[in-house]
mmCIF file with all atom_site columns, C-alpha atoms in Angstrom:
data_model
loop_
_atom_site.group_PDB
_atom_site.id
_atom_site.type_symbol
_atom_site.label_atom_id
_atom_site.label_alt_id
_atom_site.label_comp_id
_atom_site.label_asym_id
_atom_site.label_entity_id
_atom_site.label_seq_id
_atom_site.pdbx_PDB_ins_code
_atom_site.Cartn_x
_atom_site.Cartn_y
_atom_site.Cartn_z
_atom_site.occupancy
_atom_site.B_iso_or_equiv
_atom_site.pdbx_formal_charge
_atom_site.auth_seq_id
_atom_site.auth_comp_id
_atom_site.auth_asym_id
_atom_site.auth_atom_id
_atom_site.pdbx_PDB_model_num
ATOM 1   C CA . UNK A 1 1   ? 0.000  0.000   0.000  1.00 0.00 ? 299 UNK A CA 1
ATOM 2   C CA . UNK A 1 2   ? 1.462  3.284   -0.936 1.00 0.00 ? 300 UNK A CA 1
ATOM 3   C CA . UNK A 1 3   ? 0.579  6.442   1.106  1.00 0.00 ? 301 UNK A CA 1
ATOM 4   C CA . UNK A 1 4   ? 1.702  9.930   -0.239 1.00 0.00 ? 302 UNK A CA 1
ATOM 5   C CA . UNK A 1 5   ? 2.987  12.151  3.141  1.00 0.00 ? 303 UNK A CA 1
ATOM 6   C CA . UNK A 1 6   ? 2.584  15.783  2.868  1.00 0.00 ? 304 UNK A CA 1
ATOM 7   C CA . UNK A 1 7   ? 6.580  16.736  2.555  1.00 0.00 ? 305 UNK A CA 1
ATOM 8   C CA . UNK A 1 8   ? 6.190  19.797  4.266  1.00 0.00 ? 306 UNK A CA 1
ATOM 9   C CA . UNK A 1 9   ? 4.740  18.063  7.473  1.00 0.00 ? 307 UNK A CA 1
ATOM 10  C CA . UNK A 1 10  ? 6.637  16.850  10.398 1.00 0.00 ? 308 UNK A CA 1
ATOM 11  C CA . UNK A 1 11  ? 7.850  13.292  11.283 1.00 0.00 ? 309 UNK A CA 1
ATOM 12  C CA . UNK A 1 12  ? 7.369  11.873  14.676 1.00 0.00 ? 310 UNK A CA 1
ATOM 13  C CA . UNK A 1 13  ? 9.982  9.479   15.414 1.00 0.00 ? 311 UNK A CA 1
ATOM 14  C CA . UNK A 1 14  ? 8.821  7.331   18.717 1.00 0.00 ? 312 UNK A CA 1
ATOM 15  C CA . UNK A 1 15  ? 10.758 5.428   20.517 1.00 0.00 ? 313 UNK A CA 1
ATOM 16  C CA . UNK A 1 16  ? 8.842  2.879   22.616 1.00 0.00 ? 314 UNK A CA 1
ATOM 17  C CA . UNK A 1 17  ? 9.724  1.664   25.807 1.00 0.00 ? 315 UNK A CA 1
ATOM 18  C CA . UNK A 1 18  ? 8.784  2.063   29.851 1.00 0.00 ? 316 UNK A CA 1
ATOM 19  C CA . UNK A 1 19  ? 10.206 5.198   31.666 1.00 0.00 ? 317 UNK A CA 1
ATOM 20  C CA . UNK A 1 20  ? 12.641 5.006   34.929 1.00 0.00 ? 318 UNK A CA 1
ATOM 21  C CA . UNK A 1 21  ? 16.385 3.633   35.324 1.00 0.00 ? 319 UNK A CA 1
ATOM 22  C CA . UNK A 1 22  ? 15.092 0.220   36.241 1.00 0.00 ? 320 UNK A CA 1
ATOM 23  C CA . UNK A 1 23  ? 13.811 -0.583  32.681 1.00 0.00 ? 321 UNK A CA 1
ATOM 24  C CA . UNK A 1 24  ? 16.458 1.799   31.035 1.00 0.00 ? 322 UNK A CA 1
ATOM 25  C CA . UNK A 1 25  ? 18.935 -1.537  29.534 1.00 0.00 ? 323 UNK A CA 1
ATOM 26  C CA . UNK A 1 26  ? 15.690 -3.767  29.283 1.00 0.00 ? 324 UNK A CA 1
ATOM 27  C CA . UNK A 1 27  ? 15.342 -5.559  25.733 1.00 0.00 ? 325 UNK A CA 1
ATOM 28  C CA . UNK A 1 28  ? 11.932 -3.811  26.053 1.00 0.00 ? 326 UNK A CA 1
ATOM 29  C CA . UNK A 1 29  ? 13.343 -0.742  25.644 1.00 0.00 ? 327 UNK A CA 1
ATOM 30  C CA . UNK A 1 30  ? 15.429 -0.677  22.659 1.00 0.00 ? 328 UNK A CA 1
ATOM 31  C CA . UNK A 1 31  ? 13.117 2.033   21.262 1.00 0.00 ? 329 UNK A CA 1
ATOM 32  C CA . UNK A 1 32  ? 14.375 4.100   23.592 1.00 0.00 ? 330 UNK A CA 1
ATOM 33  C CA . UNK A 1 33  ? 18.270 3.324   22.741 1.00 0.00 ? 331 UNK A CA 1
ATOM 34  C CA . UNK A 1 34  ? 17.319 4.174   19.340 1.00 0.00 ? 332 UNK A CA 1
ATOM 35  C CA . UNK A 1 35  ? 16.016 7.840   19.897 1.00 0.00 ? 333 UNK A CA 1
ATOM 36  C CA . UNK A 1 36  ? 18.563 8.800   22.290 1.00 0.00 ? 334 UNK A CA 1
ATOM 37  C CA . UNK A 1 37  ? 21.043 7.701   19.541 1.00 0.00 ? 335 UNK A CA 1
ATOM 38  C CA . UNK A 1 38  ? 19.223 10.171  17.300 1.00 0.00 ? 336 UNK A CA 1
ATOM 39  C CA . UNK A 1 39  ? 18.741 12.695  19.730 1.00 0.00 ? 337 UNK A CA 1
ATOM 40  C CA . UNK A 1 40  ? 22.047 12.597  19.683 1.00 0.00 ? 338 UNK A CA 1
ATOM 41  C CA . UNK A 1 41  ? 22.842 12.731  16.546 1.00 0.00 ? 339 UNK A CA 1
ATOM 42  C CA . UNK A 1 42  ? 20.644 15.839  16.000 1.00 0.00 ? 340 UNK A CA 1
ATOM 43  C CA . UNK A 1 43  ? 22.308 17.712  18.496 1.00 0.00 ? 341 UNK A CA 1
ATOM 44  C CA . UNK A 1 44  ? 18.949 17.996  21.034 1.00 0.00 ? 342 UNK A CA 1
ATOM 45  C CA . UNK A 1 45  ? 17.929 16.317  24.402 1.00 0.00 ? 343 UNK A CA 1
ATOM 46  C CA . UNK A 1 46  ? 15.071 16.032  25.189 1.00 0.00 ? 344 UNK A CA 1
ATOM 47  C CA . UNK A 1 47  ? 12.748 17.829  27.175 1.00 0.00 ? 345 UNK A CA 1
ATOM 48  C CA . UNK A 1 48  ? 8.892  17.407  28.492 1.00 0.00 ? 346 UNK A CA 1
ATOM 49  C CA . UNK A 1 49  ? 6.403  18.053  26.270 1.00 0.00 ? 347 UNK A CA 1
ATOM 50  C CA . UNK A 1 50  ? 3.770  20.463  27.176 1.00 0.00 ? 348 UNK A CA 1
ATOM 51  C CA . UNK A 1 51  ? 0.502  18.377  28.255 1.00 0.00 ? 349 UNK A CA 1
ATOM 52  C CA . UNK A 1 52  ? 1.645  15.136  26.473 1.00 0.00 ? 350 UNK A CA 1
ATOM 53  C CA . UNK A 1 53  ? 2.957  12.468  28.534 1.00 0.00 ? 351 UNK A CA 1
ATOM 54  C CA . UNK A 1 54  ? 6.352  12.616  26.986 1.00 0.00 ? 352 UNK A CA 1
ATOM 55  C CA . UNK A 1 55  ? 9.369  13.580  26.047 1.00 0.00 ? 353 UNK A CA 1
ATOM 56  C CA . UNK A 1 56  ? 9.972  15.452  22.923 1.00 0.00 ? 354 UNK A CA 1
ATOM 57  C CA . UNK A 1 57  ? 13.305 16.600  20.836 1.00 0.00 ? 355 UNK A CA 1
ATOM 58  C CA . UNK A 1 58  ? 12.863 18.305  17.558 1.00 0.00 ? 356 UNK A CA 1
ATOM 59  C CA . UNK A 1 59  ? 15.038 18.953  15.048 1.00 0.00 ? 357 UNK A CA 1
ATOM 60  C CA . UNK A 1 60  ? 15.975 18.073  11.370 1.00 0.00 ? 358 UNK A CA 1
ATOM 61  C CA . UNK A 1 61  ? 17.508 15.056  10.013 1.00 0.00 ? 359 UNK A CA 1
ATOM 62  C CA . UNK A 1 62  ? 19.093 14.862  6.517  1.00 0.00 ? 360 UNK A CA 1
ATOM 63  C CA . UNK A 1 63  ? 21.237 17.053  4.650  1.00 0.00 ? 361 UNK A CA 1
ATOM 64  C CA . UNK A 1 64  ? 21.317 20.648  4.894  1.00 0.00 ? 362 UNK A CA 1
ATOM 65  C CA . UNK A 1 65  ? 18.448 21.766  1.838  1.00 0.00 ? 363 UNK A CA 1
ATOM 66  C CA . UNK A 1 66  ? 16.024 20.905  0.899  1.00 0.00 ? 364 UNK A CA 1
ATOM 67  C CA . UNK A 1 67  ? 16.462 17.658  0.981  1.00 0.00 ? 365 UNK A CA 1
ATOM 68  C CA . UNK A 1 68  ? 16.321 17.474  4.702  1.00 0.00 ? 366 UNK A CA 1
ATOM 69  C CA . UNK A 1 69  ? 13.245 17.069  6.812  1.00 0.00 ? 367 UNK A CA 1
ATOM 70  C CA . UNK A 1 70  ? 11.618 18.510  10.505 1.00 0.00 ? 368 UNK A CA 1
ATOM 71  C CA . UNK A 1 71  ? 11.120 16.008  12.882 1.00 0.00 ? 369 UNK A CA 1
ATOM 72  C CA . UNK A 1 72  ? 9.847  15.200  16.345 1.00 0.00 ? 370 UNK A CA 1
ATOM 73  C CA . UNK A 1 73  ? 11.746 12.484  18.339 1.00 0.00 ? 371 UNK A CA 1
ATOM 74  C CA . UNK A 1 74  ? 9.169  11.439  21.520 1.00 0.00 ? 372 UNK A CA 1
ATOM 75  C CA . UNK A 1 75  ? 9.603  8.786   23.808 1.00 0.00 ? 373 UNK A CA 1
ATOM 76  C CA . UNK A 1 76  ? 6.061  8.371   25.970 1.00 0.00 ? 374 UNK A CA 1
ATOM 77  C CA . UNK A 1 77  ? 6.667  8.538   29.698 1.00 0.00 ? 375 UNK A CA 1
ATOM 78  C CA . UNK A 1 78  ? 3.086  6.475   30.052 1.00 0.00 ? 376 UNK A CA 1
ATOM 79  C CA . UNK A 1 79  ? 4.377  2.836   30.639 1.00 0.00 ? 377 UNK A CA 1
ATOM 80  C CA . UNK A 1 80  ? 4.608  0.835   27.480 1.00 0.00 ? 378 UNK A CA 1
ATOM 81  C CA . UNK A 1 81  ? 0.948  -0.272  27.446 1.00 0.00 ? 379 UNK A CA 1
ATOM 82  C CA . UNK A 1 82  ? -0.574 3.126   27.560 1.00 0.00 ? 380 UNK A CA 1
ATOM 83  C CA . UNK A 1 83  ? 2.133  4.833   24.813 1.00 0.00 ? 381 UNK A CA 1
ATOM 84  C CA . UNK A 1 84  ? -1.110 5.678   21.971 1.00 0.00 ? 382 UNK A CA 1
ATOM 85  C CA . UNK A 1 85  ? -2.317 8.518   24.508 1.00 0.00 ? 383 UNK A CA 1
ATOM 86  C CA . UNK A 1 86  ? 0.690  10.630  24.251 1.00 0.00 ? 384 UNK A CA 1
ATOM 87  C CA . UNK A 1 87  ? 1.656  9.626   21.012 1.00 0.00 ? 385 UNK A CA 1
ATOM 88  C CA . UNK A 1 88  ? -1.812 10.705  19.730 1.00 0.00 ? 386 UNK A CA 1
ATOM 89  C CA . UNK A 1 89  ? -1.822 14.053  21.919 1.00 0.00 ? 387 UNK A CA 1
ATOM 90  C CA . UNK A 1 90  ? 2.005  14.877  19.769 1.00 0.00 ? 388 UNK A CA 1
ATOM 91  C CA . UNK A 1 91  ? 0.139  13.659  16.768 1.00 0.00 ? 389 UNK A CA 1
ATOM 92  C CA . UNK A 1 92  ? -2.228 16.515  17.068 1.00 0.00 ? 390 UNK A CA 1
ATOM 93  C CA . UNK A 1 93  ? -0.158 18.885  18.514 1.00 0.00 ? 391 UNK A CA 1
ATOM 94  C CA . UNK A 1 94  ? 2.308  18.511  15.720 1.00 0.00 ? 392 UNK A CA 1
ATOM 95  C CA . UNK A 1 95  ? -0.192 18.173  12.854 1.00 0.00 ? 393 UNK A CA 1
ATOM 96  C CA . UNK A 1 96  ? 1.438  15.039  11.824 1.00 0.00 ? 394 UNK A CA 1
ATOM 97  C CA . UNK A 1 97  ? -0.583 12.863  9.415  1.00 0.00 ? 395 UNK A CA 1
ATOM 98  C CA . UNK A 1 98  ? -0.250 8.934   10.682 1.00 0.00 ? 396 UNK A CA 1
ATOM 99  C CA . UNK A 1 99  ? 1.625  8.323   7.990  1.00 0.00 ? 397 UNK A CA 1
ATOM 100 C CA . UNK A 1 100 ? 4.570  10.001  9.143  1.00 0.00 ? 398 UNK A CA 1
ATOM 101 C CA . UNK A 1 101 ? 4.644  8.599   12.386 1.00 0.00 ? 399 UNK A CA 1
ATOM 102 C CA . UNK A 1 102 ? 7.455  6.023   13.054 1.00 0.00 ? 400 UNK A CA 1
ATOM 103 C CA . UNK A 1 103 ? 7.524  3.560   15.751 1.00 0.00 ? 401 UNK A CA 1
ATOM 104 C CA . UNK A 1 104 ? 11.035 1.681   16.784 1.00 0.00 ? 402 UNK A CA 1
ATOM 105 C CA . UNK A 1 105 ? 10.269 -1.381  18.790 1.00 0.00 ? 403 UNK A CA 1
ATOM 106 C CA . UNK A 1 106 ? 11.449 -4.708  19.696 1.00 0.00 ? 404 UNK A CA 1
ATOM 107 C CA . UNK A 1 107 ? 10.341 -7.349  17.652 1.00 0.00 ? 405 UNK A CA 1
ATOM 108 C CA . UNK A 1 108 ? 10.228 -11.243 19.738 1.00 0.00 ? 406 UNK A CA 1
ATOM 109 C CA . UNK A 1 109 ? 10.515 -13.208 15.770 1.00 0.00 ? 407 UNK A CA 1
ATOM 110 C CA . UNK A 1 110 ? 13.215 -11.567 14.751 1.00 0.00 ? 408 UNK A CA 1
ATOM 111 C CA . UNK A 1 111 ? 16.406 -12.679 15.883 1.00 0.00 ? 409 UNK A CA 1
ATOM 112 C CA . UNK A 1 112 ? 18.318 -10.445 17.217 1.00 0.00 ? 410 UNK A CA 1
ATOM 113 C CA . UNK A 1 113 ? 19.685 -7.198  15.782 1.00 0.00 ? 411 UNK A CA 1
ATOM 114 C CA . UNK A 1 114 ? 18.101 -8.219  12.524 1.00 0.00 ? 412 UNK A CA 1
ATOM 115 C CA . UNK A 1 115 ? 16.385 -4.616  11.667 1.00 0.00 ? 413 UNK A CA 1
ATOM 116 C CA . UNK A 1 116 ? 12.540 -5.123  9.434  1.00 0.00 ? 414 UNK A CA 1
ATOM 117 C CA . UNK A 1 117 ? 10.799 -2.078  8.842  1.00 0.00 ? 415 UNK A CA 1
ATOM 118 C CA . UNK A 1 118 ? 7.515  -1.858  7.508  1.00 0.00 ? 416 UNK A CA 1
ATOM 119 C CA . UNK A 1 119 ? 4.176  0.206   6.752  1.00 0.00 ? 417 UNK A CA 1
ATOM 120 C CA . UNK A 1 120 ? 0.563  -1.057  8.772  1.00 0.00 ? 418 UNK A CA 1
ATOM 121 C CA . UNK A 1 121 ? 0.220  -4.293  9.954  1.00 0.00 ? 419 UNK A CA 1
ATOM 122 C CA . UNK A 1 122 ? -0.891 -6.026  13.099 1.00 0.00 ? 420 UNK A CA 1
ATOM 123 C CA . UNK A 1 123 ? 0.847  -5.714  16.648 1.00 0.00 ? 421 UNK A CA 1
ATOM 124 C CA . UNK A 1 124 ? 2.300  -8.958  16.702 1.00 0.00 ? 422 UNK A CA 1
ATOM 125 C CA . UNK A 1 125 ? 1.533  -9.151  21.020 1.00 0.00 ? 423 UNK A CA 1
ATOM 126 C CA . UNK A 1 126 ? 3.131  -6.091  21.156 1.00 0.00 ? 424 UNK A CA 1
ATOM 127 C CA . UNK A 1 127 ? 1.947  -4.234  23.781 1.00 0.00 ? 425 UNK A CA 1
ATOM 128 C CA . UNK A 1 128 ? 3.482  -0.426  22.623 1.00 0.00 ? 426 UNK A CA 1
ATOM 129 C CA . UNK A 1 129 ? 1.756  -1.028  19.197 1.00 0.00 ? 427 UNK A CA 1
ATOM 130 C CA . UNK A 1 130 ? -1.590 -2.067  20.236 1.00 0.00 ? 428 UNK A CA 1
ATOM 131 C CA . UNK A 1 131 ? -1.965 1.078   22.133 1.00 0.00 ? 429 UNK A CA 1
ATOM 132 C CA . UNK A 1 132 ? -0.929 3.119   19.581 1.00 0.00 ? 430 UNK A CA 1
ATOM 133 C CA . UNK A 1 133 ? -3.250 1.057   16.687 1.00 0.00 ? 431 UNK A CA 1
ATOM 134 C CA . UNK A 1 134 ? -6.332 1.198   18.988 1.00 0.00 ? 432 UNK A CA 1
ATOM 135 C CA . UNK A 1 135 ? -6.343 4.924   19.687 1.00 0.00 ? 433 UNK A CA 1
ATOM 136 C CA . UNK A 1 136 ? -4.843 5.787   15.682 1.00 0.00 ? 434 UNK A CA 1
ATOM 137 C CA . UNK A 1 137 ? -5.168 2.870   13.514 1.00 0.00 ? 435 UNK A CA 1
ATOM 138 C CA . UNK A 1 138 ? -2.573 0.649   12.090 1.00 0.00 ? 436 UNK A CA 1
ATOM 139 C CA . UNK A 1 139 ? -1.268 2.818   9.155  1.00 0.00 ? 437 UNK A CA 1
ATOM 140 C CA . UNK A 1 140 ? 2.152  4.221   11.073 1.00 0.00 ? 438 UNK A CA 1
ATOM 141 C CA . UNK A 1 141 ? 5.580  3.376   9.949  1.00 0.00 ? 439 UNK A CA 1
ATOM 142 C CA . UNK A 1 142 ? 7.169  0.497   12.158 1.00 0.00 ? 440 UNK A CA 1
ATOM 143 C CA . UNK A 1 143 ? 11.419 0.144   12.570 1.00 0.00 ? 441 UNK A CA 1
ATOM 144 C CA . UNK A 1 144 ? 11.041 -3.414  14.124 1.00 0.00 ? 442 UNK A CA 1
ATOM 145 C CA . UNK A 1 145 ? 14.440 -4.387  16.207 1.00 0.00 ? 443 UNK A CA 1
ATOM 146 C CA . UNK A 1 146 ? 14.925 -8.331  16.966 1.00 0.00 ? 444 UNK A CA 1
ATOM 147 C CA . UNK A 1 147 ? 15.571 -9.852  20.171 1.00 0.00 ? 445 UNK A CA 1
ATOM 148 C CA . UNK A 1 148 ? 14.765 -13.238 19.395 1.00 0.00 ? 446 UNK A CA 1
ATOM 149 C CA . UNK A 1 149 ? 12.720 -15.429 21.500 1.00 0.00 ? 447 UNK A CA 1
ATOM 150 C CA . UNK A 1 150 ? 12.880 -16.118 25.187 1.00 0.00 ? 448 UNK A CA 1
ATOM 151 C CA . UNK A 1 151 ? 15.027 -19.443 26.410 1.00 0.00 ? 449 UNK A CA 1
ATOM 152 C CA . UNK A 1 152 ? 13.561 -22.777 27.370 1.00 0.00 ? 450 UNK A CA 1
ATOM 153 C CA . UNK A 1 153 ? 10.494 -22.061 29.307 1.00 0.00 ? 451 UNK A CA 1
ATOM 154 C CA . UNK A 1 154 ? 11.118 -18.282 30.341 1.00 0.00 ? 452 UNK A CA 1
ATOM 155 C CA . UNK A 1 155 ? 7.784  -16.419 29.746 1.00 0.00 ? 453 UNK A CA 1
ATOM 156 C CA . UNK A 1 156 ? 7.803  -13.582 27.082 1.00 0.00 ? 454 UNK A CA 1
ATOM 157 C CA . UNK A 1 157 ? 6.930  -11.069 29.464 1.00 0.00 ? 455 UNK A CA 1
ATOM 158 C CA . UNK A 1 158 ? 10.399 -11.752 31.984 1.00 0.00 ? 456 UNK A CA 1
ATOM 159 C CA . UNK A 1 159 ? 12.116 -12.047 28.946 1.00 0.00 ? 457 UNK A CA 1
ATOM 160 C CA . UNK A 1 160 ? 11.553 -8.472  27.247 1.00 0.00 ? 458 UNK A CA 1
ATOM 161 C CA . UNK A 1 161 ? 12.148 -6.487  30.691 1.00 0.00 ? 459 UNK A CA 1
ATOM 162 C CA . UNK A 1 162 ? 15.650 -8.094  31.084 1.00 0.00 ? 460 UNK A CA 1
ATOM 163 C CA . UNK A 1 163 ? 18.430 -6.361  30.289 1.00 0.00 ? 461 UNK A CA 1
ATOM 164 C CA . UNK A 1 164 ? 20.055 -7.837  27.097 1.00 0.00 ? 462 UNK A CA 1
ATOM 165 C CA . UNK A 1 165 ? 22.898 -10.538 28.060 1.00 0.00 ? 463 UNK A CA 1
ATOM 166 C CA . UNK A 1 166 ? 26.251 -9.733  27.900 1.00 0.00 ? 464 UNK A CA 1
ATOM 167 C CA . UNK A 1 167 ? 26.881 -11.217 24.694 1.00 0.00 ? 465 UNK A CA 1
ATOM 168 C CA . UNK A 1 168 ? 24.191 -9.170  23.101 1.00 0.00 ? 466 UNK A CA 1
ATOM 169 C CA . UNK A 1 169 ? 25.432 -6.255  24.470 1.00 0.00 ? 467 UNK A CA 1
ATOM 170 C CA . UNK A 1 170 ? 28.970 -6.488  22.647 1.00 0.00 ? 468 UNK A CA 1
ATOM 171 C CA . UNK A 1 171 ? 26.734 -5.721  19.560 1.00 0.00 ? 469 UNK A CA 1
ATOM 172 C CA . UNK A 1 172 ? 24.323 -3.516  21.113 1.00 0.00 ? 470 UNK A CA 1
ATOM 173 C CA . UNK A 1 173 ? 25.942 -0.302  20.085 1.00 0.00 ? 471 UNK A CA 1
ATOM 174 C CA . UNK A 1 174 ? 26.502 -1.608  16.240 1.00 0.00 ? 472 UNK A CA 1
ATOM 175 C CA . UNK A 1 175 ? 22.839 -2.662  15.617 1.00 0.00 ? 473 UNK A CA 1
ATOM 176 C CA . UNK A 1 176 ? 21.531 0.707   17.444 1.00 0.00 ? 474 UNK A CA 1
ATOM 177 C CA . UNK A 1 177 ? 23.571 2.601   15.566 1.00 0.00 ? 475 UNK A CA 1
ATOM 178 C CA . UNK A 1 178 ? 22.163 0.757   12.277 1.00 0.00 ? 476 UNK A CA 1
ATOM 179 C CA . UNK A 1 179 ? 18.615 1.049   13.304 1.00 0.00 ? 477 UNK A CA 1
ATOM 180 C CA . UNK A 1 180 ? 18.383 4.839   13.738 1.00 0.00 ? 478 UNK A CA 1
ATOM 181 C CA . UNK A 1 181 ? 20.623 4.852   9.959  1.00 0.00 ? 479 UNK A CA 1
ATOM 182 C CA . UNK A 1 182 ? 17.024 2.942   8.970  1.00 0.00 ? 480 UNK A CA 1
ATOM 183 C CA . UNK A 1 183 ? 15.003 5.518   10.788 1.00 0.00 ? 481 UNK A CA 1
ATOM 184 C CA . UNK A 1 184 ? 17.062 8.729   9.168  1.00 0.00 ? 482 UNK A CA 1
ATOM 185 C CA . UNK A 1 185 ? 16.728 6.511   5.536  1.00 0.00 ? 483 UNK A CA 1
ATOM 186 C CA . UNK A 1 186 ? 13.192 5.968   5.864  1.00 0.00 ? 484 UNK A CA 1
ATOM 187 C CA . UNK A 1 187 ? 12.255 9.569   6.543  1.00 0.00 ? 485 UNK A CA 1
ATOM 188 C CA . UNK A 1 188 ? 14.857 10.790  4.097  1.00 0.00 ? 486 UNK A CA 1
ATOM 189 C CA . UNK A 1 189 ? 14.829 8.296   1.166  1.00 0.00 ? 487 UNK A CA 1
ATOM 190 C CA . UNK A 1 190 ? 11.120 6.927   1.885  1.00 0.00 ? 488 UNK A CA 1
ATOM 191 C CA . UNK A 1 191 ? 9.958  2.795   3.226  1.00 0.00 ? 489 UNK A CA 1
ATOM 192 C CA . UNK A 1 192 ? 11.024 0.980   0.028  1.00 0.00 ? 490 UNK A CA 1
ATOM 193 C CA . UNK A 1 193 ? 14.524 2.567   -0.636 1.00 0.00 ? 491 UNK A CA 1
ATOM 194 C CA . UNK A 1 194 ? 15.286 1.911   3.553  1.00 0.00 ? 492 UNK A CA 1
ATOM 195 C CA . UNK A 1 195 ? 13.758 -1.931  3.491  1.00 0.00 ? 493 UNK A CA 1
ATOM 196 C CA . UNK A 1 196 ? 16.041 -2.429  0.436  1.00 0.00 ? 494 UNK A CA 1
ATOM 197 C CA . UNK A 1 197 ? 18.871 -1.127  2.212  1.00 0.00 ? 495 UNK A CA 1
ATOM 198 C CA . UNK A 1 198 ? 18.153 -2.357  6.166  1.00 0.00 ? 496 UNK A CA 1
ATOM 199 C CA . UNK A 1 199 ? 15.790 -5.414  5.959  1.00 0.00 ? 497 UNK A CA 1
ATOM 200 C CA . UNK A 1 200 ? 18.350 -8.480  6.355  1.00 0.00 ? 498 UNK A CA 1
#
């Protein structure tokens, strides 16, 4: 399905993930990682947003020009499972159409560090995406990030608010790193040039 954006409106580039230090190296929150990384990168940090339960940075990403593009980074201070109320609240604050809202998540049938992004869909279990797709509909742009599937009998939910193991976390950096190069693709360059380039 091919949806047209308006060029001269903003991105919103979400991060998902639950707030406070004891979640901050969780698997969960690997949405997070990724828009501090591009926080970052754009030269911002971020700050409370108004009435919206979250935390915003804007900026541009791309090259100087035309060519570049105004976004909004947000990660939702709500807890994971409530993240479509403050999502939607930037949404409408922003003027964003749904279109050009991006969600990085972690993705349980992936393995991990292997990057899909994608356009619509379901939520997978997810509990970040169903919020969002209940209060907005499916139609938002999704960075999925693996982490594989939990060990022997280890429920799903233990499993995502680890923190990554140690030998994930030698790679941590490298497959952050590539997953907010998919984000800045995908707004730049549009969905099929960055799956070409970042779906393994």
């Amino acid at each position: 399905m091919h949806v047209t954006t308006d060029a001269n409106a903003p991105w919103l580039i979400v991060g998902l993930g639950n707030p406070g230090p004891e979640y901050a190296a969780n698997r969960h929150n690997v949405g997070f990682m990724v828009a501090d990384l591009l926080a970052e990168r754009i030269g911002g940090r971020f700050k409370r947003a108004g009435k919206a339960q979250a935390q915003v940075v804007e900026g541009r990403i791309g090259p100087p020009g035309p060519g570049n593009r105004r976004v909004v980074l947000a990660k939702p201070m709500s807890y994971m499972n409530l993240s479509g109320g403050p999502v939607n609240a930037l949404k409408d604050f922003y003027k964003v159409p749904v279109a050009n809202i991006v969600a990085i998540h972690d993705e349980l049938d992936i393995d991990y560090g292997v990057l899909r992004l994608k356009l619509g869909g379901g939520d997978n279990g997810h509990n970040g995406l169903k919020s969002m797709t209940k209060v907005m509909g499916p139609e938002y742009h999704r960075v999925r990030f693996g982490i594989g599937r939990p060990p022997g009998r280890m429920q799903v939910a233990d499993f995502v608010l680890k923190d990554f193991s140690s030998a994930e976390r030698k790679e941590l950096d490298y497959f952050v790193d590539r997953a907010a190069d998919a984000v800045e693709c995908l707004v730049i360059e549009g969905l099929e040039r960055a799956q070409s380039t970042y779906n393994s």
